[in-house]
Amino acid sequence: MPRIRPTRRRHLPATDFDAVIVGGGSAGLSAALTLGRCCRRVLVCSSGPPRNAPSPGVHSFFTRDGTKPAELLRLGRQQLAAYPTVSLREALVTAIVWEPEEQYFTLTMTPDRGGPPLTCTTRKVLLATGVADDLPPIDGMRELWGRGVLHCPYCHGWEVQGQRLAVYGRGKTGWGLVQLVSRWSRDVVLCTDGPAGITEHGRQRLRRLGIAVREEKIVRLEGRRDGQLRHIVFASGEPLERDAVFLHAEQRQRSLLAQEANCRILKSGAVWTDKRGQTSQKGIYAAGDTTPAPQQAIIAAAEGSLAAIALNEALTREDCRG
Ligand SMILES: Cc1cc2nc3c(=O)[nH]c(=O)nc-3n(C[C@H](O)[C@H](O)[C@H](O)COP(=O)(O)OP(=O)(O)OC[C@H]3O[C@@H](n4cnc5c(N)ncnc54)[C@H](O)[C@@H]3O)c2cc1C
């Protein structure tokens, strides 16, 4: 089949790529697919596992419900092989520099396999670098993360419905999450690991829902070898038998690239974008968990596609300038 090759205009900067995507999770691979189909020269640089790597399956992803996280991304990469203008590299991007004279970005990256740092030039950049979860420093939390310790009932509530559940958290966060989780089980306990920080009115509402509150300090979580939770052990009082615990962990950006490029960062730590994924820095786009949108793999993929369309349209406007 004859291939349409993008024409090079004299007024455009000569760069290695039209777009470099930093991060090869759902957001990054989905953006690469859209841009590959626009005949754009794209490089996807990714280093490290996706956020959901400890989880046995990606749920709520249309047509892929329950697929292993690594398999979802393998399929994504496999489908990109059909697009000859898309390349993938396992490398950590360490710097993004705008070159005002040349009107392009230079990126520096360290290959995962070792060897000296590499650079490349590109007209646009898409940050799809995701977030990291900082779990409370309680023995057993990290070991059970993704199986007995869960971050989101929309992703995992179905799998533990009707089971003995707990929610970890204080104040409004714990109070809100425990009510949400009560949708999936009538046996839910709120464990606040210290004073609950809930008003009398809030406590009354929990009592009406049959949700007990345990304010004792938590010493450790005990689980099975397969990562399922067995007990929550307190500094005082009886251990609590539970099958799973939900919590909203603290989050931080996986990468400081957006901050270093002076992109606007919101109080929550998320990278601000307009409705189409453009950050406050011209030519730099962001998609996926990096942005303030709800954090789900399918939403990240949709945001990647949306940002890729905006990015392609910006490139097209530049291409078509006389
Ligand atoms: C335990 C757990 C289970 C989950 N389960 C579900 C579920 O069942 N269903 C669901 O819809 N969602 C689930 N999620 C949420 C889901 O993981 C995220 O919404 C999704 O991974 C976001 O995709 P992303 O592409 O934005 O980021 P990620 O998937 O995290 O991908 C970002 C990638 O960028 C790489 N990267 C970061 N910085 C750089 C850099 N400087 N250079 C190169 N590469 C870099 C990272 O290493 C990573 O590989 C779960 C999350 C967790 C924590």
mmCIF file of C-alpha atoms and ligand atoms in Angstrom:
data_model
loop_
_atom_site.group_PDB
_atom_site.id
_atom_site.type_symbol
_atom_site.label_atom_id
_atom_site.label_comp_id
_atom_site.label_asym_id
_atom_site.label_seq_id
_atom_site.Cartn_x
_atom_site.Cartn_y
_atom_site.Cartn_z
ATOM 1 C CA MET A 1 0.000 0.000 0.000
ATOM 2 C CA PRO A 2 1.486 3.413 -0.915
ATOM 3 C CA ARG A 3 2.371 5.487 2.129
ATOM 4 C CA ILE A 4 1.545 9.141 2.559
ATOM 5 C CA ARG A 5 4.705 10.901 3.619
ATOM 6 C CA PRO A 6 4.444 14.196 5.437
ATOM 7 C CA THR A 7 5.890 17.001 3.338
ATOM 8 C CA ARG A 8 8.684 19.054 4.853
ATOM 9 C CA ARG A 9 8.220 22.810 4.554
ATOM 10 C CA ARG A 10 11.199 25.094 4.333
ATOM 11 C CA HIS A 11 9.944 27.414 7.072
ATOM 12 C CA LEU A 12 9.763 24.579 9.600
ATOM 13 C CA PRO A 13 12.650 23.702 11.923
ATOM 14 C CA ALA A 14 14.500 20.505 11.011
ATOM 15 C CA THR A 15 13.942 18.229 13.989
ATOM 16 C CA ASP A 16 14.366 14.524 14.654
ATOM 17 C CA PHE A 17 10.698 14.194 15.591
ATOM 18 C CA ASP A 18 7.406 16.057 15.353
ATOM 19 C CA ALA A 19 6.534 14.924 18.877
ATOM 20 C CA VAL A 20 8.256 13.150 21.713
ATOM 21 C CA ILE A 21 5.981 11.432 24.225
ATOM 22 C CA VAL A 22 7.485 10.979 27.663
ATOM 23 C CA GLY A 23 5.884 7.957 29.365
ATOM 24 C CA GLY A 24 4.638 4.771 27.737
ATOM 25 C CA GLY A 25 1.596 3.951 29.889
ATOM 26 C CA SER A 26 -2.040 4.117 28.729
ATOM 27 C CA ALA A 27 -1.872 7.885 28.076
ATOM 28 C CA GLY A 28 1.425 7.823 26.190
ATOM 29 C CA LEU A 29 0.725 4.778 24.000
ATOM 30 C CA SER A 30 -2.746 5.997 23.117
ATOM 31 C CA ALA A 31 -1.323 9.391 22.095
ATOM 32 C CA ALA A 32 1.341 7.638 20.004
ATOM 33 C CA LEU A 33 -1.347 5.655 18.175
ATOM 34 C CA THR A 34 -3.279 8.803 17.270
ATOM 35 C CA LEU A 35 -0.136 10.622 16.152
ATOM 36 C CA GLY A 36 1.169 7.611 14.202
ATOM 37 C CA ARG A 37 -2.106 7.550 12.315
ATOM 38 C CA CYS A 38 -1.506 11.240 11.490
ATOM 39 C CA CYS A 39 1.822 10.204 9.837
ATOM 40 C CA ARG A 40 3.693 12.144 12.532
ATOM 41 C CA ARG A 41 7.281 11.251 13.410
ATOM 42 C CA VAL A 42 6.896 10.229 17.037
ATOM 43 C CA LEU A 43 9.243 8.921 19.685
ATOM 44 C CA VAL A 44 7.836 7.366 22.872
ATOM 45 C CA CYS A 45 10.390 7.287 25.704
ATOM 46 C CA SER A 46 9.451 5.274 28.734
ATOM 47 C CA SER A 47 11.327 4.088 31.763
ATOM 48 C CA GLY A 48 9.900 2.165 34.689
ATOM 49 C CA PRO A 49 6.644 0.318 35.309
ATOM 50 C CA PRO A 50 3.167 1.847 35.000
ATOM 51 C CA ARG A 51 1.413 2.914 38.208
ATOM 52 C CA ASN A 52 -0.882 -0.135 38.278
ATOM 53 C CA ALA A 53 1.968 -2.659 37.901
ATOM 54 C CA PRO A 54 1.263 -4.377 41.290
ATOM 55 C CA SER A 55 -2.380 -5.012 40.328
ATOM 56 C CA PRO A 56 -3.523 -8.399 38.935
ATOM 57 C CA GLY A 57 -5.832 -6.784 36.357
ATOM 58 C CA VAL A 58 -6.959 -3.522 34.772
ATOM 59 C CA HIS A 59 -10.682 -3.216 35.428
ATOM 60 C CA SER A 60 -13.317 -0.971 33.900
ATOM 61 C CA PHE A 61 -11.363 -0.694 30.658
ATOM 62 C CA PHE A 62 -13.813 -1.136 27.775
ATOM 63 C CA THR A 63 -13.066 -4.429 25.892
ATOM 64 C CA ARG A 64 -10.082 -5.154 28.170
ATOM 65 C CA ASP A 65 -11.742 -5.618 31.585
ATOM 66 C CA GLY A 66 -9.399 -7.665 33.800
ATOM 67 C CA THR A 67 -6.408 -7.714 31.418
ATOM 68 C CA LYS A 68 -3.046 -7.768 33.214
ATOM 69 C CA PRO A 69 -1.460 -4.274 33.253
ATOM 70 C CA ALA A 70 1.683 -5.483 31.440
ATOM 71 C CA GLU A 71 -0.437 -7.251 28.800
ATOM 72 C CA LEU A 72 -2.513 -4.118 28.140
ATOM 73 C CA LEU A 73 0.630 -2.148 27.391
ATOM 74 C CA ARG A 74 2.156 -5.012 25.365
ATOM 75 C CA LEU A 75 -0.926 -4.934 23.125
ATOM 76 C CA GLY A 76 -0.623 -1.161 22.863
ATOM 77 C CA ARG A 77 3.015 -1.383 21.789
ATOM 78 C CA GLN A 78 2.275 -4.241 19.396
ATOM 79 C CA GLN A 79 -0.383 -2.209 17.594
ATOM 80 C CA LEU A 80 2.031 0.704 17.205
ATOM 81 C CA ALA A 81 4.318 -1.530 15.136
ATOM 82 C CA ALA A 82 1.954 -0.963 12.176
ATOM 83 C CA TYR A 83 2.908 2.729 12.094
ATOM 84 C CA PRO A 84 6.413 3.202 10.670
ATOM 85 C CA THR A 85 6.789 6.794 11.866
ATOM 86 C CA VAL A 86 6.439 5.760 15.527
ATOM 87 C CA SER A 87 9.442 4.541 17.492
ATOM 88 C CA LEU A 88 9.760 3.427 21.080
ATOM 89 C CA ARG A 89 12.750 3.677 23.345
ATOM 90 C CA GLU A 90 13.292 2.519 26.930
ATOM 91 C CA ALA A 91 14.926 5.581 28.354
ATOM 92 C CA LEU A 92 14.430 8.055 31.189
ATOM 93 C CA VAL A 93 13.975 11.594 29.931
ATOM 94 C CA THR A 94 15.989 13.863 32.212
ATOM 95 C CA ALA A 95 15.697 17.293 30.599
ATOM 96 C CA ILE A 96 13.536 19.259 28.186
ATOM 97 C CA VAL A 97 15.027 22.490 26.891
ATOM 98 C CA TRP A 98 13.323 24.966 24.551
ATOM 99 C CA GLU A 99 15.787 26.373 22.020
ATOM 100 C CA PRO A 100 14.298 29.778 21.126
ATOM 101 C CA GLU A 101 16.587 30.431 18.147
ATOM 102 C CA GLU A 102 15.871 27.097 16.498
ATOM 103 C CA GLN A 103 12.255 26.993 17.706
ATOM 104 C CA TYR A 104 12.398 23.409 18.901
ATOM 105 C CA PHE A 105 12.864 21.378 22.080
ATOM 106 C CA THR A 106 15.979 19.362 22.865
ATOM 107 C CA LEU A 107 15.400 16.355 25.100
ATOM 108 C CA THR A 108 18.081 14.491 27.007
ATOM 109 C CA MET A 109 17.555 10.884 28.024
ATOM 110 C CA THR A 110 19.390 8.058 29.767
ATOM 111 C CA PRO A 111 18.854 4.662 28.115
ATOM 112 C CA ASP A 112 17.618 1.950 30.521
ATOM 113 C CA ARG A 113 20.182 -0.451 29.068
ATOM 114 C CA GLY A 114 23.035 1.850 30.067
ATOM 115 C CA GLY A 115 25.408 3.795 27.905
ATOM 116 C CA PRO A 116 25.882 7.535 27.509
ATOM 117 C CA PRO A 117 22.965 9.999 27.587
ATOM 118 C CA LEU A 118 21.246 10.649 24.257
ATOM 119 C CA THR A 119 19.606 13.781 22.903
ATOM 120 C CA CYS A 120 16.968 14.414 20.266
ATOM 121 C CA THR A 121 15.064 17.406 18.936
ATOM 122 C CA THR A 122 11.323 17.741 18.570
ATOM 123 C CA ARG A 123 8.683 20.325 17.717
ATOM 124 C CA LYS A 124 6.278 19.305 20.511
ATOM 125 C CA VAL A 125 6.410 17.325 23.751
ATOM 126 C CA LEU A 126 3.673 15.326 25.462
ATOM 127 C CA LEU A 127 4.163 14.510 29.132
ATOM 128 C CA ALA A 128 2.413 11.265 30.075
ATOM 129 C CA THR A 129 4.593 10.520 33.060
ATOM 130 C CA GLY A 130 1.931 9.529 35.614
ATOM 131 C CA VAL A 131 2.016 9.731 39.391
ATOM 132 C CA ALA A 132 3.489 7.704 42.258
ATOM 133 C CA ASP A 133 1.560 6.698 45.391
ATOM 134 C CA ASP A 134 3.177 7.360 48.767
ATOM 135 C CA LEU A 135 1.635 4.828 51.127
ATOM 136 C CA PRO A 136 1.405 5.383 54.891
ATOM 137 C CA PRO A 137 4.502 3.935 56.605
ATOM 138 C CA ILE A 138 2.698 0.925 58.056
ATOM 139 C CA ASP A 139 4.231 -2.555 57.853
ATOM 140 C CA GLY A 140 2.472 -4.617 55.228
ATOM 141 C CA MET A 141 0.947 -1.697 53.234
ATOM 142 C CA ARG A 142 3.454 -1.775 50.383
ATOM 143 C CA GLU A 143 3.583 -5.592 50.267
ATOM 144 C CA LEU A 144 -0.215 -5.871 49.893
ATOM 145 C CA TRP A 145 -0.626 -2.821 47.589
ATOM 146 C CA GLY A 146 -2.750 -3.630 44.551
ATOM 147 C CA ARG A 147 -4.299 -6.823 46.014
ATOM 148 C CA GLY A 148 -5.304 -6.524 49.698
ATOM 149 C CA VAL A 149 -4.681 -2.769 49.832
ATOM 150 C CA LEU A 150 -6.666 -1.000 47.133
ATOM 151 C CA HIS A 151 -6.756 2.573 45.890
ATOM 152 C CA CYS A 152 -10.098 2.830 44.115
ATOM 153 C CA PRO A 153 -13.498 1.139 44.446
ATOM 154 C CA TYR A 154 -14.325 1.894 40.793
ATOM 155 C CA CYS A 155 -11.311 -0.237 39.818
ATOM 156 C CA HIS A 156 -11.579 -3.003 42.430
ATOM 157 C CA GLY A 157 -14.926 -2.729 44.277
ATOM 158 C CA TRP A 158 -16.572 -5.423 42.151
ATOM 159 C CA GLU A 159 -13.886 -7.980 43.023
ATOM 160 C CA VAL A 160 -14.387 -7.511 46.801
ATOM 161 C CA GLN A 161 -18.134 -6.906 46.886
ATOM 162 C CA GLY A 162 -19.904 -8.316 49.952
ATOM 163 C CA GLN A 163 -16.571 -8.958 51.688
ATOM 164 C CA ARG A 164 -15.236 -7.646 55.016
ATOM 165 C CA LEU A 165 -13.789 -4.287 54.029
ATOM 166 C CA ALA A 166 -11.979 -1.423 55.723
ATOM 167 C CA VAL A 167 -11.149 2.112 54.702
ATOM 168 C CA TYR A 168 -7.978 3.795 55.928
ATOM 169 C CA GLY A 169 -8.140 7.582 56.300
ATOM 170 C CA ARG A 170 -9.029 10.505 58.500
ATOM 171 C CA GLY A 171 -11.185 13.597 58.264
ATOM 172 C CA LYS A 172 -13.165 14.307 55.118
ATOM 173 C CA THR A 173 -11.048 11.942 52.984
ATOM 174 C CA GLY A 174 -11.707 8.856 55.086
ATOM 175 C CA TRP A 175 -15.328 9.876 55.721
ATOM 176 C CA GLY A 176 -16.063 10.351 52.009
ATOM 177 C CA LEU A 177 -14.274 7.193 50.886
ATOM 178 C CA VAL A 178 -15.918 4.947 53.478
ATOM 179 C CA GLN A 179 -19.386 6.046 52.324
ATOM 180 C CA LEU A 180 -18.429 5.341 48.722
ATOM 181 C CA VAL A 181 -17.040 1.902 49.583
ATOM 182 C CA SER A 182 -20.246 1.053 51.501
ATOM 183 C CA ARG A 183 -21.830 0.758 48.037
ATOM 184 C CA TRP A 184 -19.995 -2.557 47.591
ATOM 185 C CA SER A 185 -20.365 -4.100 51.078
ATOM 186 C CA ARG A 186 -22.457 -3.717 54.202
ATOM 187 C CA ASP A 187 -19.477 -4.697 56.357
ATOM 188 C CA VAL A 188 -17.139 -1.708 56.206
ATOM 189 C CA VAL A 189 -15.040 -0.303 59.075
ATOM 190 C CA LEU A 190 -13.320 3.083 58.993
ATOM 191 C CA CYS A 191 -9.808 2.842 60.487
ATOM 192 C CA THR A 192 -8.402 6.292 61.192
ATOM 193 C CA ASP A 193 -5.029 5.348 62.772
ATOM 194 C CA GLY A 194 -5.451 8.132 65.362
ATOM 195 C CA PRO A 195 -8.180 10.714 66.049
ATOM 196 C CA ALA A 196 -10.812 10.415 63.312
ATOM 197 C CA GLY A 197 -11.286 14.146 62.691
ATOM 198 C CA ILE A 198 -15.000 13.632 61.973
ATOM 199 C CA THR A 199 -17.786 15.896 63.255
ATOM 200 C CA GLU A 200 -20.620 14.548 65.418
ATOM 201 C CA HIS A 201 -22.931 14.977 62.443
ATOM 202 C CA GLY A 202 -20.541 12.899 60.316
ATOM 203 C CA ARG A 203 -20.312 10.170 62.949
ATOM 204 C CA GLN A 204 -24.103 10.016 63.134
ATOM 205 C CA ARG A 205 -24.304 9.498 59.404
ATOM 206 C CA LEU A 206 -21.762 6.644 59.601
ATOM 207 C CA ARG A 207 -23.714 5.055 62.474
ATOM 208 C CA ARG A 208 -26.875 5.175 60.344
ATOM 209 C CA LEU A 209 -24.979 3.350 57.572
ATOM 210 C CA GLY A 210 -23.740 0.760 60.103
ATOM 211 C CA ILE A 211 -20.099 1.825 59.631
ATOM 212 C CA ALA A 212 -17.934 1.434 62.765
ATOM 213 C CA VAL A 213 -14.980 3.761 63.368
ATOM 214 C CA ARG A 214 -11.708 2.432 64.892
ATOM 215 C CA GLU A 215 -9.389 5.198 66.018
ATOM 216 C CA GLU A 216 -6.587 3.076 67.534
ATOM 217 C CA LYS A 217 -3.121 3.407 66.003
ATOM 218 C CA ILE A 218 -2.410 0.736 63.419
ATOM 219 C CA VAL A 219 0.769 -1.291 63.950
ATOM 220 C CA ARG A 220 0.740 -3.473 60.846
ATOM 221 C CA LEU A 221 -1.310 -5.216 58.175
ATOM 222 C CA GLU A 222 -1.056 -8.980 57.979
ATOM 223 C CA GLY A 223 -1.735 -10.715 54.717
ATOM 224 C CA ARG A 224 -1.408 -13.929 52.792
ATOM 225 C CA ARG A 225 1.401 -14.830 50.429
ATOM 226 C CA ASP A 226 -0.835 -14.020 47.442
ATOM 227 C CA GLY A 227 -1.136 -10.425 48.658
ATOM 228 C CA GLN A 228 -4.635 -10.711 50.154
ATOM 229 C CA LEU A 229 -5.280 -8.995 53.488
ATOM 230 C CA ARG A 230 -6.046 -11.009 56.639
ATOM 231 C CA HIS A 231 -5.855 -8.665 59.651
ATOM 232 C CA ILE A 232 -5.406 -5.076 60.623
ATOM 233 C CA VAL A 233 -3.366 -5.118 63.835
ATOM 234 C CA PHE A 234 -3.808 -2.175 66.236
ATOM 235 C CA ALA A 235 -1.524 -0.930 69.034
ATOM 236 C CA SER A 236 -4.391 -1.713 71.421
ATOM 237 C CA GLY A 237 -7.540 -3.735 71.087
ATOM 238 C CA GLU A 238 -8.392 -6.788 69.043
ATOM 239 C CA PRO A 239 -6.964 -7.237 65.508
ATOM 240 C CA LEU A 240 -9.633 -6.745 62.859
ATOM 241 C CA GLU A 241 -10.211 -9.480 60.293
ATOM 242 C CA ARG A 242 -10.619 -7.858 56.853
ATOM 243 C CA ASP A 243 -10.411 -9.018 53.249
ATOM 244 C CA ALA A 244 -9.356 -5.673 51.792
ATOM 245 C CA VAL A 245 -8.662 -2.094 52.791
ATOM 246 C CA PHE A 246 -9.156 0.965 50.564
ATOM 247 C CA LEU A 247 -7.253 4.217 50.924
ATOM 248 C CA HIS A 248 -6.510 7.427 49.066
ATOM 249 C CA ALA A 249 -2.715 7.504 49.231
ATOM 250 C CA GLU A 250 -0.690 10.709 49.000
ATOM 251 C CA GLN A 251 0.504 11.267 45.456
ATOM 252 C CA ARG A 252 3.409 12.925 43.742
ATOM 253 C CA GLN A 253 4.335 13.386 40.106
ATOM 254 C CA ARG A 254 6.552 10.574 38.791
ATOM 255 C CA SER A 255 8.665 13.164 37.037
ATOM 256 C CA LEU A 256 9.692 16.754 37.731
ATOM 257 C CA LEU A 257 9.928 17.576 34.008
ATOM 258 C CA ALA A 258 6.729 19.672 33.981
ATOM 259 C CA GLN A 259 7.868 21.669 36.998
ATOM 260 C CA GLU A 260 11.349 22.163 35.533
ATOM 261 C CA ALA A 261 9.804 23.358 32.264
ATOM 262 C CA ASN A 262 7.843 25.966 34.289
ATOM 263 C CA CYS A 263 4.459 24.430 33.491
ATOM 264 C CA ARG A 264 1.743 25.619 35.859
ATOM 265 C CA ILE A 265 1.307 23.134 38.695
ATOM 266 C CA LEU A 266 -1.931 23.064 40.693
ATOM 267 C CA LYS A 267 -2.104 22.944 44.506
ATOM 268 C CA SER A 268 -2.945 19.246 44.238
ATOM 269 C CA GLY A 269 0.405 18.712 42.489
ATOM 270 C CA ALA A 270 -1.273 17.955 39.132
ATOM 271 C CA VAL A 271 -0.067 19.603 35.927
ATOM 272 C CA TRP A 272 -2.597 22.177 34.719
ATOM 273 C CA THR A 273 -3.814 21.804 31.126
ATOM 274 C CA ASP A 274 -6.582 23.360 29.090
ATOM 275 C CA LYS A 275 -9.453 21.156 27.903
ATOM 276 C CA ARG A 276 -7.294 19.709 25.123
ATOM 277 C CA GLY A 277 -4.156 18.885 27.069
ATOM 278 C CA GLN A 278 -2.070 22.015 26.346
ATOM 279 C CA THR A 279 -0.068 23.014 29.459
ATOM 280 C CA SER A 280 0.757 26.612 30.324
ATOM 281 C CA GLN A 281 3.993 26.229 28.302
ATOM 282 C CA LYS A 282 3.453 26.476 24.560
ATOM 283 C CA GLY A 283 4.349 23.244 22.787
ATOM 284 C CA ILE A 284 4.222 21.093 25.930
ATOM 285 C CA TYR A 285 1.123 18.938 26.388
ATOM 286 C CA ALA A 286 0.167 16.622 29.263
ATOM 287 C CA ALA A 287 -2.195 13.653 29.578
ATOM 288 C CA GLY A 288 -3.146 10.883 31.983
ATOM 289 C CA ASP A 289 -2.704 10.756 35.747
ATOM 290 C CA THR A 290 -0.265 13.680 35.494
ATOM 291 C CA THR A 291 -3.278 15.988 34.974
ATOM 292 C CA PRO A 292 -6.194 16.667 37.390
ATOM 293 C CA ALA A 293 -8.705 14.370 35.596
ATOM 294 C CA PRO A 294 -10.078 11.248 37.362
ATOM 295 C CA GLN A 295 -7.388 8.585 37.431
ATOM 296 C CA GLN A 296 -8.315 5.547 35.419
ATOM 297 C CA ALA A 297 -6.464 3.811 32.617
ATOM 298 C CA ILE A 298 -9.233 4.366 30.067
ATOM 299 C CA ILE A 299 -9.456 8.061 30.978
ATOM 300 C CA ALA A 300 -5.673 8.340 30.642
ATOM 301 C CA ALA A 301 -5.916 6.726 27.194
ATOM 302 C CA ALA A 302 -8.697 9.125 26.171
ATOM 303 C CA GLU A 303 -6.715 12.122 27.422
ATOM 304 C CA GLY A 304 -3.682 10.889 25.477
ATOM 305 C CA SER A 305 -5.740 10.760 22.308
ATOM 306 C CA LEU A 306 -7.269 14.189 22.965
ATOM 307 C CA ALA A 307 -3.877 15.807 23.558
ATOM 308 C CA ALA A 308 -2.485 14.089 20.448
ATOM 309 C CA ILE A 309 -5.285 15.592 18.331
ATOM 310 C CA ALA A 310 -4.637 19.074 19.751
ATOM 311 C CA LEU A 311 -0.916 18.620 19.200
ATOM 312 C CA ASN A 312 -1.385 17.438 15.611
ATOM 313 C CA GLU A 313 -3.650 20.392 14.883
ATOM 314 C CA ALA A 314 -1.052 22.821 16.257
ATOM 315 C CA LEU A 315 1.598 21.154 14.069
ATOM 316 C CA THR A 316 -0.719 21.316 11.058
ATOM 317 C CA ARG A 317 -1.283 25.054 11.566
ATOM 318 C CA GLU A 318 2.503 25.514 11.606
ATOM 319 C CA ASP A 319 2.943 23.235 8.561
ATOM 320 C CA CYS A 320 0.387 25.195 6.558
ATOM 321 C CA ARG A 321 1.765 28.658 7.347
ATOM 322 C CA GLY A 322 3.119 30.183 4.173
HETATM 323 C C1 LIG B 1 -2.617 -0.524 42.373
HETATM 324 C C2 LIG B 1 -3.362 0.196 41.283
HETATM 325 C C3 LIG B 1 -4.351 -0.454 40.559
HETATM 326 C C4 LIG B 1 -5.046 0.220 39.561
HETATM 327 N N1 LIG B 1 -6.044 -0.434 38.919
HETATM 328 C C5 LIG B 1 -6.735 0.189 37.941
HETATM 329 C C6 LIG B 1 -7.797 -0.473 37.268
HETATM 330 O O1 LIG B 1 -8.144 -1.619 37.591
HETATM 331 N N2 LIG B 1 -8.452 0.208 36.273
HETATM 332 C C7 LIG B 1 -8.097 1.473 35.921
HETATM 333 O O2 LIG B 1 -8.711 2.035 35.008
HETATM 334 N N3 LIG B 1 -7.096 2.125 36.555
HETATM 335 C C8 LIG B 1 -6.401 1.521 37.551
HETATM 336 N N4 LIG B 1 -5.412 2.185 38.212
HETATM 337 C C9 LIG B 1 -5.080 3.561 37.770
HETATM 338 C C10 LIG B 1 -4.154 3.460 36.540
HETATM 339 O O3 LIG B 1 -2.991 2.749 36.899
HETATM 340 C C11 LIG B 1 -3.752 4.849 36.039
HETATM 341 O O4 LIG B 1 -4.907 5.676 35.881
HETATM 342 C C12 LIG B 1 -3.030 4.732 34.693
HETATM 343 O O5 LIG B 1 -1.897 3.879 34.825
HETATM 344 C C13 LIG B 1 -2.591 6.114 34.227
HETATM 345 O O6 LIG B 1 -1.883 5.991 33.032
HETATM 346 P P1 LIG B 1 -0.713 7.021 32.685
HETATM 347 O O7 LIG B 1 -0.278 6.661 31.311
HETATM 348 O O8 LIG B 1 -1.142 8.400 32.968
HETATM 349 O O9 LIG B 1 0.456 6.714 33.756
HETATM 350 P P2 LIG B 1 1.283 5.373 33.992
HETATM 351 O O10 LIG B 1 0.524 4.183 33.609
HETATM 352 O O11 LIG B 1 1.792 5.446 35.395
HETATM 353 O O12 LIG B 1 2.500 5.509 32.965
HETATM 354 C C14 LIG B 1 3.465 6.515 33.087
HETATM 355 C C15 LIG B 1 4.789 5.943 32.597
HETATM 356 O O13 LIG B 1 5.726 7.010 32.415
HETATM 357 C C16 LIG B 1 6.993 6.586 32.896
HETATM 358 N N5 LIG B 1 7.800 7.758 33.193
HETATM 359 C C17 LIG B 1 7.645 8.653 34.210
HETATM 360 N N6 LIG B 1 8.601 9.611 34.128
HETATM 361 C C18 LIG B 1 9.360 9.315 33.040
HETATM 362 C C19 LIG B 1 10.503 9.940 32.439
HETATM 363 N N7 LIG B 1 11.046 11.045 32.940
HETATM 364 N N8 LIG B 1 11.045 9.362 31.335
HETATM 365 C C20 LIG B 1 10.507 8.232 30.809
HETATM 366 N N9 LIG B 1 9.425 7.598 31.342
HETATM 367 C C21 LIG B 1 8.873 8.139 32.448
HETATM 368 C C22 LIG B 1 6.602 5.783 34.142
HETATM 369 O O14 LIG B 1 7.650 4.975 34.596
HETATM 370 C C23 LIG B 1 5.421 4.987 33.605
HETATM 371 O O15 LIG B 1 5.841 3.824 32.947
HETATM 372 C C24 LIG B 1 -4.718 1.562 39.230
HETATM 373 C C25 LIG B 1 -3.725 2.217 39.964
HETATM 374 C C26 LIG B 1 -3.064 1.568 40.989
HETATM 375 C C27 LIG B 1 -2.015 2.285 41.792
#
